[in-house]
């Protein structure tokens, strides 16, 4: 440590909010160069390399082959896939001296599809899975939390190519299993959440989220069943339909000045002479939806009045179509839309596609707009008085909502995305006409999976999950050094003893950090806690009696062992 | 190999001119993505990693510490050092979504100076040497020869920080020695050439050039002494001065229509009545020179008439000043400049700085311009009739010129720059005011060295130097695999035998490439030669007699060994 390029800091950096960011900077692991752009100092780089090693080992174990594509890429392939524009401001674009458009790769589906197309042309070559551990670039709008969300970051991205859907399912499963092993080895606590509403099948896309209060991803889970999903992917558990028998007729009432749910609830209470809950009302929201390359289409969405629309869920439901709110021109062009009093009837009568929340099952009875100013209809029964065109997942998910598997209530939590497995299908092999010949000489189009691990982000995630108030705590698998030997005794013999111990541990194959500085024991202990090697060996006062102290940084336990047995004890841990 | 992501090509790629480029593409090591931008396929990536490993080992051995700086960098530090503009079109520049200027790092002197400034503030921390192995970007005007001169490439760059010039000399020496070890381990044939004219001292900057006919760098060397230098760095060996005694007076002659050396030589022959050599004439070239931030200054340059000006040498002599030719305005503003007849006298009389070739020593006698149209002066003696303001290295260097050390003639050769060691001094620590406190609490400014190795380029250089007409030939230190086992026998027992051999070799710690494909022996042998593992083991016809064949790809030797002894023989090599 007297030579290590390292200065620990006493104070938290001014721009740091989350613990991992504060600690990684204070402990001299990373340094900020620009927003979302960091340097890795010696200790940080060692952890990064350890994470890379674990990721590579598990990728190689499933037969994935490592290659390395450039980060600086030509525009054309991204133009073909439409991502040159789709990425928007998140893509770093530049021009070379000849005026050719280039970009910094945010992810490499295009290039991997082209790479396989360039080399392989027979069914015999498949399946094949390729990966890279590479520096990627995304111009994040809000880079934050140090290396947790950077603009330059290291990612492992892999891509599987199969000729059949079953093959893709297998490749997907192999990656999913490998990711479970990776995160287990790294000591990361995580959940796997469904990441799509399942348009491509239930397991088409899943995210690995590290559990963390500072995470930007919200997900919900059911403690009883272990179900977990991104909020966008939660499917509402629909109640059983209700028989129409005995349901009263729908009646229109005057409800002046009730354009909001609150005012409608109050008016309904007076009309019905009983307490009315907002969940008895049905609010109808109008949006317009446009398929890529298509025309805008009006869509009505009916959800129970006690819930807000969740924009992310709404957008996910219509993907890849674009969703927008109506403007005044739209209302003017459709005079049957009576703001604040829109009901299912006018929508359906005027050919507007009308989608309802899954809770709006047949036989449910609603207070909703009567398509006239100041009027609502009471007791409008789904399936009897109106028939929607389908359901839509647009309403917010709340803590306590039933889990889709019916096992219990959902609770929400926050996480950090550390991995993503995705059955891409043929989007990119179609875009680049990747065809290979089958047994009969006929062309077959491979189907792709795409899989990512946030390698540099994991360094922050591990720090985030493992730290304590004193500093970092690295699991042995990723620690920059296996053992941290601290001299805390000015005696010359103690120094020699410590040096011998370092040599013996090194000869035994351990990577040893040796605090040989002249600083006080207090400073050294503080630094050893901040730096966070899993085992600290103190050559201190006890050395006069022939003992050294072993401190387990993870558990906090400490015990004295005779110096002659120290190496044996450490190796046997 | 039945699963390896690899397709070898029979034909040379259309855009390839140099052997390494052709072979690395044909053997499936790299693939072109855009001009100067390449992908590394599995075999190529393994070689690249091997080179990186060797470089890291030797860097760590001299106590250099690895860190990793971003490739995407903010403009400000490069603005401070003036390289944001100095780099010209060679720098990839871009803007982020907020309009901030960014660049892709071509080299990192600025950031390393700032990094050290950020961490260290006491003399006790020095010396320190930091390095990184990193992807770098330069927008080369003419990217060529595959990965030999790319726009995205891997470089090891290191930077030493010392408090004294002696310390810098030691750090420089340590790097120079480490580079010699690196290139020796990689089996690269190279020369070390002086890279500057020595303004900062004789050893201030040296380049490691791999010997290669396809190299872009021309250098000269003296076989007798081992002297080698970039052409820009060659110092002309000046002859001894000649006593003035007995030298005839200078005489002006009419030499109408002799604005060129050829016409002057012919006129001189007639005037003197003897053969005249162009080397007896002194031609005077006018340039203008501007120090950074300064005004243009006229400079006259006198060189023997038999030599051309070498622009690179001229520019190197004036660095960091800019050099330009005069335009008509300049001539009009200085009417004493008589085009075609310019002589030393008018220049010196009018206060123009006049520098001469080192061969123009005192007592040498010249035919040169007389500053009047159609007139030259004969027998103008340096040191007697004119006294130049100094010497300048501007004349071309020719094969056969004497070596600066006087040991023999210079011969020119071509090379590829693979390493560069440079005593930078305080340029960057001055720019960023990097100060540390000495023993007395007074600020001291560290002096820097900067050192680079072209890591990805070395893969091409090794291929270039080691290949033969059949393909690549990798030295064991960098080969993607240690051994290439080829089944060339359809017998089931031979297959089992080969599989067992592969397993035994793998268990013995060797990295084995196994050609288990169903292709013909001919195809497999051709591929094994193209791919270039140092040792090929053929399980072929001889297997029936219990033998396998060992083929040394480097020497071309081959011999049969009993299969039971193969592992022992291979390990014992």
Tab-separated table of N, CA, C and O in Angstrom, chain A residues 3-7 31 33-34 37-42 45 49 56 65-74 89-90 92-98 102 104 111 115-116 119-120 125 128 130 133 137 139-141 151-152, chain B residues 3-7 31 33-34 37-42 45 49 56 65-74 89-90 92-98 102 104 111 115-116 119-120 124-125 128 130 133 137 139-141 151-152:
chain	number	residue	atom	x	y	z
A	3	UNK	N	3.004	1.785	-2.061
A	3	UNK	CA	3.198	2.096	-3.477
A	3	UNK	C	1.914	2.085	-4.295
A	3	UNK	O	1.909	2.548	-5.425
A	4	UNK	N	0.873	1.518	-3.730
A	4	UNK	CA	-0.382	1.384	-4.493
A	4	UNK	C	-0.928	2.765	-4.868
A	4	UNK	O	-0.946	3.672	-4.036
A	5	UNK	N	-1.378	2.898	-6.120
A	5	UNK	CA	-1.968	4.174	-6.564
A	5	UNK	C	-3.359	4.284	-5.960
A	5	UNK	O	-4.350	3.832	-6.552
A	6	UNK	N	-3.399	4.859	-4.768
A	6	UNK	CA	-4.642	4.874	-4.000
A	6	UNK	C	-4.606	5.992	-2.985
A	6	UNK	O	-3.621	6.161	-2.266
A	7	UNK	N	-5.648	6.766	-2.957
A	7	UNK	CA	-5.886	7.702	-1.867
A	7	UNK	C	-7.333	7.527	-1.443
A	7	UNK	O	-8.242	7.703	-2.252
A	31	UNK	N	-13.178	7.022	-10.317
A	31	UNK	CA	-13.138	8.484	-10.301
A	31	UNK	C	-13.972	9.009	-11.460
A	31	UNK	O	-13.933	8.475	-12.563
A	33	UNK	N	-14.982	11.369	-14.470
A	33	UNK	CA	-14.310	12.162	-15.503
A	33	UNK	C	-15.305	13.147	-16.120
A	33	UNK	O	-14.965	14.282	-16.431
A	34	UNK	N	-16.525	12.690	-16.299
A	34	UNK	CA	-17.608	13.517	-16.850
A	34	UNK	C	-18.902	12.836	-16.393
A	34	UNK	O	-18.860	11.731	-15.858
A	37	UNK	N	-19.364	9.067	-16.825
A	37	UNK	CA	-18.123	8.563	-17.426
A	37	UNK	C	-17.052	8.515	-16.342
A	37	UNK	O	-16.712	9.550	-15.756
A	38	UNK	N	-16.550	7.328	-16.062
A	38	UNK	CA	-15.670	7.098	-14.924
A	38	UNK	C	-14.364	6.415	-15.301
A	38	UNK	O	-14.304	5.658	-16.255
A	39	UNK	N	-13.333	6.714	-14.509
A	39	UNK	CA	-12.079	5.964	-14.573
A	39	UNK	C	-12.116	4.852	-13.532
A	39	UNK	O	-12.709	5.017	-12.475
A	40	UNK	N	-11.426	3.782	-13.850
A	40	UNK	CA	-11.254	2.688	-12.894
A	40	UNK	C	-9.830	2.750	-12.361
A	40	UNK	O	-8.878	2.582	-13.125
A	41	UNK	N	-9.686	2.979	-11.071
A	41	UNK	CA	-8.360	2.966	-10.466
A	41	UNK	C	-8.010	1.508	-10.117
A	41	UNK	O	-8.828	0.609	-10.299
A	42	UNK	N	-6.774	1.258	-9.647
A	42	UNK	CA	-6.328	-0.145	-9.549
A	42	UNK	C	-7.298	-1.090	-8.838
A	42	UNK	O	-7.596	-2.180	-9.347
A	45	UNK	N	-10.540	-1.583	-10.892
A	45	UNK	CA	-10.301	-2.368	-12.106
A	45	UNK	C	-10.169	-3.852	-11.776
A	45	UNK	O	-10.644	-4.709	-12.520
A	49	UNK	N	-12.474	-6.776	-13.366
A	49	UNK	CA	-11.906	-7.948	-14.054
A	49	UNK	C	-12.401	-9.260	-13.440
A	49	UNK	O	-12.581	-10.253	-14.126
A	56	UNK	N	-17.372	-14.638	-17.973
A	56	UNK	CA	-16.787	-15.417	-19.073
A	56	UNK	C	-16.829	-16.910	-18.782
A	56	UNK	O	-17.156	-17.709	-19.655
A	65	UNK	N	-19.294	-18.641	-27.500
A	65	UNK	CA	-17.947	-18.350	-27.974
A	65	UNK	C	-17.715	-16.848	-27.969
A	65	UNK	O	-18.526	-16.090	-28.478
A	66	UNK	N	-16.555	-16.462	-27.427
A	66	UNK	CA	-16.288	-15.032	-27.305
A	66	UNK	C	-15.697	-14.452	-28.587
A	66	UNK	O	-14.758	-15.000	-29.149
A	67	UNK	N	-16.246	-13.345	-29.003
A	67	UNK	CA	-15.669	-12.557	-30.083
A	67	UNK	C	-15.664	-11.100	-29.602
A	67	UNK	O	-16.035	-10.824	-28.457
A	68	UNK	N	-15.231	-10.185	-30.427
A	68	UNK	CA	-15.226	-8.787	-29.993
A	68	UNK	C	-15.523	-7.900	-31.189
A	68	UNK	O	-14.762	-7.869	-32.144
A	69	UNK	N	-16.639	-7.210	-31.109
A	69	UNK	CA	-17.014	-6.318	-32.192
A	69	UNK	C	-16.600	-4.900	-31.840
A	69	UNK	O	-16.411	-4.579	-30.675
A	70	UNK	N	-16.459	-4.072	-32.852
A	70	UNK	CA	-16.058	-2.694	-32.551
A	70	UNK	C	-17.147	-1.939	-31.790
A	70	UNK	O	-18.321	-2.302	-31.841
A	71	UNK	N	-16.739	-0.888	-31.080
A	71	UNK	CA	-17.711	-0.001	-30.439
A	71	UNK	C	-18.100	1.112	-31.405
A	71	UNK	O	-19.207	1.632	-31.350
A	72	UNK	N	-17.176	1.477	-32.293
A	72	UNK	CA	-17.429	2.517	-33.297
A	72	UNK	C	-17.984	1.829	-34.540
A	72	UNK	O	-17.312	0.978	-35.127
A	73	UNK	N	-19.215	2.179	-34.897
A	73	UNK	CA	-19.922	1.384	-35.908
A	73	UNK	C	-20.484	2.272	-37.013
A	73	UNK	O	-20.837	3.427	-36.782
A	74	UNK	N	-20.596	1.696	-38.208
A	74	UNK	CA	-21.202	2.458	-39.300
A	74	UNK	C	-22.716	2.556	-39.124
A	74	UNK	O	-23.344	1.703	-38.500
A	89	UNK	N	-32.273	10.334	-28.771
A	89	UNK	CA	-31.120	11.053	-28.211
A	89	UNK	C	-30.213	10.141	-27.399
A	89	UNK	O	-29.138	10.557	-26.962
A	90	UNK	N	-30.621	8.896	-27.176
A	90	UNK	CA	-29.810	7.983	-26.379
A	90	UNK	C	-28.606	7.429	-27.107
A	90	UNK	O	-27.758	6.769	-26.516
A	92	UNK	N	-25.139	7.866	-29.194
A	92	UNK	CA	-24.047	8.780	-29.538
A	92	UNK	C	-23.761	8.655	-31.026
A	92	UNK	O	-23.375	7.583	-31.492
A	93	UNK	N	-23.972	9.731	-31.753
A	93	UNK	CA	-23.724	9.737	-33.197
A	93	UNK	C	-22.558	10.661	-33.511
A	93	UNK	O	-22.376	11.680	-32.844
A	94	UNK	N	-21.800	10.333	-34.529
A	94	UNK	CA	-20.701	11.203	-34.951
A	94	UNK	C	-20.415	10.991	-36.423
A	94	UNK	O	-21.008	10.101	-37.049
A	95	UNK	N	-19.556	11.823	-36.957
A	95	UNK	CA	-19.160	11.687	-38.357
A	95	UNK	C	-17.646	11.577	-38.441
A	95	UNK	O	-16.935	12.161	-37.630
A	96	UNK	N	-17.161	10.828	-39.427
A	96	UNK	CA	-15.719	10.771	-39.598
A	96	UNK	C	-15.270	11.887	-40.537
A	96	UNK	O	-16.078	12.709	-40.979
A	97	UNK	N	-13.971	11.937	-40.823
A	97	UNK	CA	-13.411	13.047	-41.596
A	97	UNK	C	-13.981	13.108	-43.000
A	97	UNK	O	-13.894	14.146	-43.650
A	98	UNK	N	-14.545	12.003	-43.464
A	98	UNK	CA	-15.142	12.011	-44.796
A	98	UNK	C	-16.641	12.269	-44.755
A	98	UNK	O	-17.323	12.196	-45.779
A	102	UNK	N	-21.369	7.665	-38.148
A	102	UNK	CA	-20.959	6.568	-37.278
A	102	UNK	C	-21.741	6.664	-35.983
A	102	UNK	O	-22.349	7.692	-35.687
A	104	UNK	N	-21.701	5.067	-31.645
A	104	UNK	CA	-21.065	4.257	-30.614
A	104	UNK	C	-22.085	3.214	-30.187
A	104	UNK	O	-23.188	3.553	-29.748
A	111	UNK	N	-25.046	-6.165	-35.604
A	111	UNK	CA	-23.725	-6.629	-36.011
A	111	UNK	C	-23.554	-8.130	-35.816
A	111	UNK	O	-22.879	-8.790	-36.604
A	115	UNK	N	-22.694	-10.732	-38.593
A	115	UNK	CA	-21.505	-11.562	-38.418
A	115	UNK	C	-21.830	-13.026	-38.699
A	115	UNK	O	-21.086	-13.717	-39.402
A	116	UNK	N	-22.950	-13.488	-38.172
A	116	UNK	CA	-23.337	-14.884	-38.432
A	116	UNK	C	-23.659	-15.068	-39.914
A	116	UNK	O	-23.265	-16.054	-40.537
A	119	UNK	N	-20.491	-15.636	-41.933
A	119	UNK	CA	-19.678	-16.846	-41.783
A	119	UNK	C	-20.433	-18.127	-42.088
A	119	UNK	O	-19.865	-19.068	-42.611
A	120	UNK	N	-21.706	-18.162	-41.721
A	120	UNK	CA	-22.417	-19.445	-41.740
A	120	UNK	C	-23.475	-19.482	-42.820
A	120	UNK	O	-24.178	-18.487	-43.051
A	125	UNK	N	-24.253	-25.719	-39.161
A	125	UNK	CA	-23.492	-24.786	-38.320
A	125	UNK	C	-24.251	-24.390	-37.059
A	125	UNK	O	-23.683	-23.734	-36.179
A	128	UNK	N	-25.655	-21.737	-32.709
A	128	UNK	CA	-24.406	-21.098	-32.306
A	128	UNK	C	-24.753	-19.918	-31.384
A	128	UNK	O	-25.766	-19.240	-31.584
A	130	UNK	N	-22.835	-16.585	-29.590
A	130	UNK	CA	-21.636	-15.741	-29.546
A	130	UNK	C	-21.811	-14.691	-28.457
A	130	UNK	O	-22.929	-14.276	-28.180
A	133	UNK	N	-17.542	-9.218	-24.233
A	133	UNK	CA	-17.505	-8.385	-23.026
A	133	UNK	C	-16.909	-7.077	-23.514
A	133	UNK	O	-15.749	-7.015	-23.886
A	137	UNK	N	-21.947	2.287	-25.104
A	137	UNK	CA	-22.202	3.722	-24.951
A	137	UNK	C	-23.681	4.027	-25.098
A	137	UNK	O	-24.309	3.620	-26.076
A	139	UNK	N	-26.207	7.511	-24.363
A	139	UNK	CA	-26.262	8.890	-23.865
A	139	UNK	C	-27.486	9.039	-22.971
A	139	UNK	O	-28.494	9.631	-23.355
A	140	UNK	N	-27.371	8.494	-21.765
A	140	UNK	CA	-28.465	8.514	-20.801
A	140	UNK	C	-28.881	9.949	-20.504
A	140	UNK	O	-28.043	10.837	-20.373
A	141	UNK	N	-30.183	10.134	-20.355
A	141	UNK	CA	-30.664	11.477	-20.043
A	141	UNK	C	-30.215	11.881	-18.632
A	141	UNK	O	-29.824	13.005	-18.392
A	151	UNK	N	-22.707	6.367	-18.888
A	151	UNK	CA	-22.852	6.557	-20.329
A	151	UNK	C	-21.811	5.723	-21.090
A	151	UNK	O	-22.005	5.390	-22.241
A	152	UNK	N	-20.710	5.414	-20.431
A	152	UNK	CA	-19.747	4.432	-20.956
A	152	UNK	C	-19.686	3.314	-19.932
A	152	UNK	O	-19.415	3.580	-18.762
B	3	UNK	N	-17.524	-27.141	-33.910
B	3	UNK	CA	-18.370	-26.126	-33.275
B	3	UNK	C	-17.768	-24.720	-33.272
B	3	UNK	O	-18.458	-23.765	-32.984
B	4	UNK	N	-16.502	-24.625	-33.566
B	4	UNK	CA	-15.832	-23.314	-33.501
B	4	UNK	C	-16.445	-22.350	-34.511
B	4	UNK	O	-16.687	-22.720	-35.660
B	5	UNK	N	-16.676	-21.127	-34.070
B	5	UNK	CA	-17.224	-20.109	-34.979
B	5	UNK	C	-16.096	-19.655	-35.905
B	5	UNK	O	-15.346	-18.726	-35.611
B	6	UNK	N	-16.004	-20.372	-37.022
B	6	UNK	CA	-14.862	-20.161	-37.919
B	6	UNK	C	-15.203	-20.644	-39.305
B	6	UNK	O	-15.733	-21.737	-39.480
B	7	UNK	N	-14.966	-19.813	-40.277
B	7	UNK	CA	-14.981	-20.240	-41.673
B	7	UNK	C	-13.723	-19.703	-42.305
B	7	UNK	O	-13.500	-18.486	-42.324
B	31	UNK	N	-12.576	-9.634	-39.092
B	31	UNK	CA	-13.505	-9.295	-40.168
B	31	UNK	C	-13.684	-7.790	-40.205
B	31	UNK	O	-13.769	-7.129	-39.163
B	33	UNK	N	-15.552	-4.325	-40.620
B	33	UNK	CA	-16.886	-3.763	-40.386
B	33	UNK	C	-17.035	-2.430	-41.125
B	33	UNK	O	-18.081	-2.116	-41.660
B	34	UNK	N	-15.972	-1.670	-41.137
B	34	UNK	CA	-15.934	-0.383	-41.839
B	34	UNK	C	-14.451	-0.084	-42.059
B	34	UNK	O	-13.591	-0.785	-41.510
B	37	UNK	N	-11.944	-0.450	-39.207
B	37	UNK	CA	-12.710	-0.903	-38.037
B	37	UNK	C	-13.022	-2.385	-38.216
B	37	UNK	O	-13.681	-2.766	-39.182
B	38	UNK	N	-12.536	-3.206	-37.308
B	38	UNK	CA	-12.591	-4.655	-37.459
B	38	UNK	C	-13.212	-5.364	-36.260
B	38	UNK	O	-13.117	-4.876	-35.131
B	39	UNK	N	-13.815	-6.511	-36.546
B	39	UNK	CA	-14.244	-7.431	-35.499
B	39	UNK	C	-13.147	-8.461	-35.274
B	39	UNK	O	-12.434	-8.831	-36.206
B	40	UNK	N	-13.079	-8.930	-34.045
B	40	UNK	CA	-12.164	-10.030	-33.716
B	40	UNK	C	-12.995	-11.285	-33.540
B	40	UNK	O	-13.830	-11.361	-32.641
B	41	UNK	N	-12.764	-12.276	-34.387
B	41	UNK	CA	-13.460	-13.556	-34.223
B	41	UNK	C	-12.666	-14.408	-33.228
B	41	UNK	O	-11.608	-13.985	-32.759
B	42	UNK	N	-13.193	-15.592	-32.851
B	42	UNK	CA	-12.600	-16.287	-31.697
B	42	UNK	C	-11.073	-16.461	-31.743
B	42	UNK	O	-10.392	-16.174	-30.755
B	45	UNK	N	-9.265	-13.052	-31.417
B	45	UNK	CA	-9.387	-12.503	-30.068
B	45	UNK	C	-8.431	-13.203	-29.106
B	45	UNK	O	-7.852	-12.571	-28.218
B	49	UNK	N	-5.600	-11.359	-26.889
B	49	UNK	CA	-5.520	-11.500	-25.429
B	49	UNK	C	-4.138	-11.987	-24.987
B	49	UNK	O	-3.650	-11.614	-23.916
B	56	UNK	N	0.984	-6.896	-20.256
B	56	UNK	CA	0.652	-6.656	-18.843
B	56	UNK	C	1.718	-7.229	-17.913
B	56	UNK	O	2.120	-6.581	-16.950
B	65	UNK	N	1.301	0.315	-12.615
B	65	UNK	CA	0.008	-0.101	-12.074
B	65	UNK	C	-1.089	0.139	-13.098
B	65	UNK	O	-1.179	1.214	-13.675
B	66	UNK	N	-1.918	-0.887	-13.276
B	66	UNK	CA	-2.945	-0.788	-14.313
B	66	UNK	C	-4.183	-0.057	-13.794
B	66	UNK	O	-4.708	-0.359	-12.719
B	67	UNK	N	-4.650	0.887	-14.600
B	67	UNK	CA	-5.937	1.526	-14.362
B	67	UNK	C	-6.673	1.540	-15.701
B	67	UNK	O	-6.176	0.985	-16.685
B	68	UNK	N	-7.837	2.117	-15.757
B	68	UNK	CA	-8.545	2.145	-17.037
B	68	UNK	C	-9.333	3.445	-17.134
B	68	UNK	O	-10.235	3.698	-16.347
B	69	UNK	N	-8.961	4.250	-18.088
B	69	UNK	CA	-9.640	5.522	-18.284
B	69	UNK	C	-10.685	5.371	-19.382
B	69	UNK	O	-10.596	4.473	-20.208
B	70	UNK	N	-11.674	6.250	-19.380
B	70	UNK	CA	-12.691	6.124	-20.424
B	70	UNK	C	-12.113	6.430	-21.813
B	70	UNK	O	-11.090	7.115	-21.927
B	71	UNK	N	-12.796	5.922	-22.833
B	71	UNK	CA	-12.442	6.279	-24.208
B	71	UNK	C	-13.207	7.528	-24.632
B	71	UNK	O	-12.738	8.307	-25.455
B	72	UNK	N	-14.396	7.685	-24.065
B	72	UNK	CA	-15.237	8.858	-24.364
B	72	UNK	C	-14.875	9.945	-23.357
B	72	UNK	O	-15.052	9.749	-22.150
B	73	UNK	N	-14.372	11.071	-23.867
B	73	UNK	CA	-13.768	12.055	-22.975
B	73	UNK	C	-14.336	13.448	-23.205
B	73	UNK	O	-14.710	13.790	-24.323
B	74	UNK	N	-14.333	14.254	-22.151
B	74	UNK	CA	-14.794	15.630	-22.323
B	74	UNK	C	-13.737	16.466	-23.049
B	74	UNK	O	-12.545	16.174	-22.992
B	89	UNK	N	-8.143	16.730	-38.148
B	89	UNK	CA	-9.179	15.793	-38.574
B	89	UNK	C	-8.945	14.393	-38.018
B	89	UNK	O	-9.780	13.505	-38.179
B	90	UNK	N	-7.809	14.169	-37.360
B	90	UNK	CA	-7.515	12.832	-36.848
B	90	UNK	C	-8.274	12.490	-35.581
B	90	UNK	O	-8.241	11.349	-35.119
B	92	UNK	N	-11.704	11.983	-33.467
B	92	UNK	CA	-13.154	11.785	-33.551
B	92	UNK	C	-13.823	12.685	-32.507
B	92	UNK	O	-13.596	12.525	-31.312
B	93	UNK	N	-14.633	13.630	-32.970
B	93	UNK	CA	-15.323	14.546	-32.065
B	93	UNK	C	-16.823	14.291	-32.143
B	93	UNK	O	-17.344	13.928	-33.195
B	94	UNK	N	-17.528	14.499	-31.054
B	94	UNK	CA	-18.979	14.348	-31.063
B	94	UNK	C	-19.585	15.211	-29.965
B	94	UNK	O	-18.861	15.806	-29.174
B	95	UNK	N	-20.889	15.276	-29.972
B	95	UNK	CA	-21.596	16.027	-28.941
B	95	UNK	C	-22.605	15.120	-28.259
B	95	UNK	O	-23.166	14.227	-28.888
B	96	UNK	N	-22.823	15.359	-26.978
B	96	UNK	CA	-23.851	14.572	-26.310
B	96	UNK	C	-25.199	15.283	-26.424
B	96	UNK	O	-25.311	16.316	-27.083
B	97	UNK	N	-26.246	14.696	-25.823
B	97	UNK	CA	-27.602	15.211	-26.006
B	97	UNK	C	-27.767	16.625	-25.474
B	97	UNK	O	-28.706	17.319	-25.843
B	98	UNK	N	-26.838	17.032	-24.597
B	98	UNK	CA	-26.927	18.392	-24.071
B	98	UNK	C	-26.044	19.363	-24.829
B	98	UNK	O	-25.899	20.523	-24.443
B	102	UNK	N	-17.487	16.226	-26.883
B	102	UNK	CA	-16.771	15.047	-26.404
B	102	UNK	C	-15.811	14.605	-27.499
B	102	UNK	O	-15.920	15.028	-28.642
B	104	UNK	N	-13.268	10.957	-28.742
B	104	UNK	CA	-12.824	9.589	-28.489
B	104	UNK	C	-11.306	9.639	-28.330
B	104	UNK	O	-10.600	10.084	-29.235
B	111	UNK	N	-5.424	13.081	-19.404
B	111	UNK	CA	-6.204	12.434	-18.341
B	111	UNK	C	-5.317	11.803	-17.288
B	111	UNK	O	-5.659	11.790	-16.099
B	115	UNK	N	-5.325	12.660	-13.480
B	115	UNK	CA	-5.567	11.574	-12.523
B	115	UNK	C	-4.539	11.612	-11.398
B	115	UNK	O	-4.885	11.501	-10.213
B	116	UNK	N	-3.282	11.802	-11.759
B	116	UNK	CA	-2.244	11.872	-10.724
B	116	UNK	C	-2.449	13.123	-9.866
B	116	UNK	O	-2.335	13.085	-8.645
B	119	UNK	N	-5.024	12.508	-7.153
B	119	UNK	CA	-4.782	11.568	-6.051
B	119	UNK	C	-3.570	11.936	-5.199
B	119	UNK	O	-3.580	11.719	-4.004
B	120	UNK	N	-2.540	12.443	-5.839
B	120	UNK	CA	-1.258	12.565	-5.141
B	120	UNK	C	-0.905	14.026	-4.889
B	120	UNK	O	-1.124	14.882	-5.746
B	124	UNK	N	6.389	12.037	-1.367
B	124	UNK	CA	6.516	10.645	-0.923
B	124	UNK	C	5.807	9.680	-1.862
B	124	UNK	O	6.075	8.483	-1.854
B	125	UNK	N	4.852	10.220	-2.629
B	125	UNK	CA	4.064	9.350	-3.504
B	125	UNK	C	4.803	8.992	-4.791
B	125	UNK	O	4.330	8.153	-5.560
B	128	UNK	N	5.722	7.329	-9.714
B	128	UNK	CA	4.610	6.411	-9.967
B	128	UNK	C	4.456	6.243	-11.483
B	128	UNK	O	4.652	7.209	-12.235
B	130	UNK	N	1.711	4.574	-14.260
B	130	UNK	CA	0.372	4.018	-14.482
B	130	UNK	C	0.243	3.590	-15.937
B	130	UNK	O	0.864	4.188	-16.815
B	133	UNK	N	-4.564	-0.787	-20.811
B	133	UNK	CA	-4.665	-1.488	-22.095
B	133	UNK	C	-6.066	-1.159	-22.575
B	133	UNK	O	-7.051	-1.585	-21.971
B	137	UNK	N	-8.976	5.539	-30.449
B	137	UNK	CA	-9.620	5.957	-31.697
B	137	UNK	C	-8.830	7.067	-32.368
B	137	UNK	O	-8.511	8.078	-31.733
B	139	UNK	N	-8.983	8.985	-36.298
B	139	UNK	CA	-9.617	9.000	-37.616
B	139	UNK	C	-8.538	9.134	-38.687
B	139	UNK	O	-8.342	10.191	-39.277
B	140	UNK	N	-7.851	8.038	-38.919
B	140	UNK	CA	-6.750	8.010	-39.888
B	140	UNK	C	-7.248	8.417	-41.258
B	140	UNK	O	-8.332	8.024	-41.676
B	141	UNK	N	-6.409	9.175	-41.958
B	141	UNK	CA	-6.783	9.585	-43.305
B	141	UNK	C	-6.832	8.362	-44.220
B	141	UNK	O	-7.719	8.223	-45.048
B	151	UNK	N	-8.710	2.461	-37.254
B	151	UNK	CA	-9.259	3.671	-36.637
B	151	UNK	C	-9.732	3.370	-35.213
B	151	UNK	O	-9.825	4.262	-34.384
B	152	UNK	N	-10.066	2.115	-34.948
B	152	UNK	CA	-10.314	1.656	-33.567
B	152	UNK	C	-9.279	0.572	-33.304
B	152	UNK	O	-9.205	-0.389	-34.063
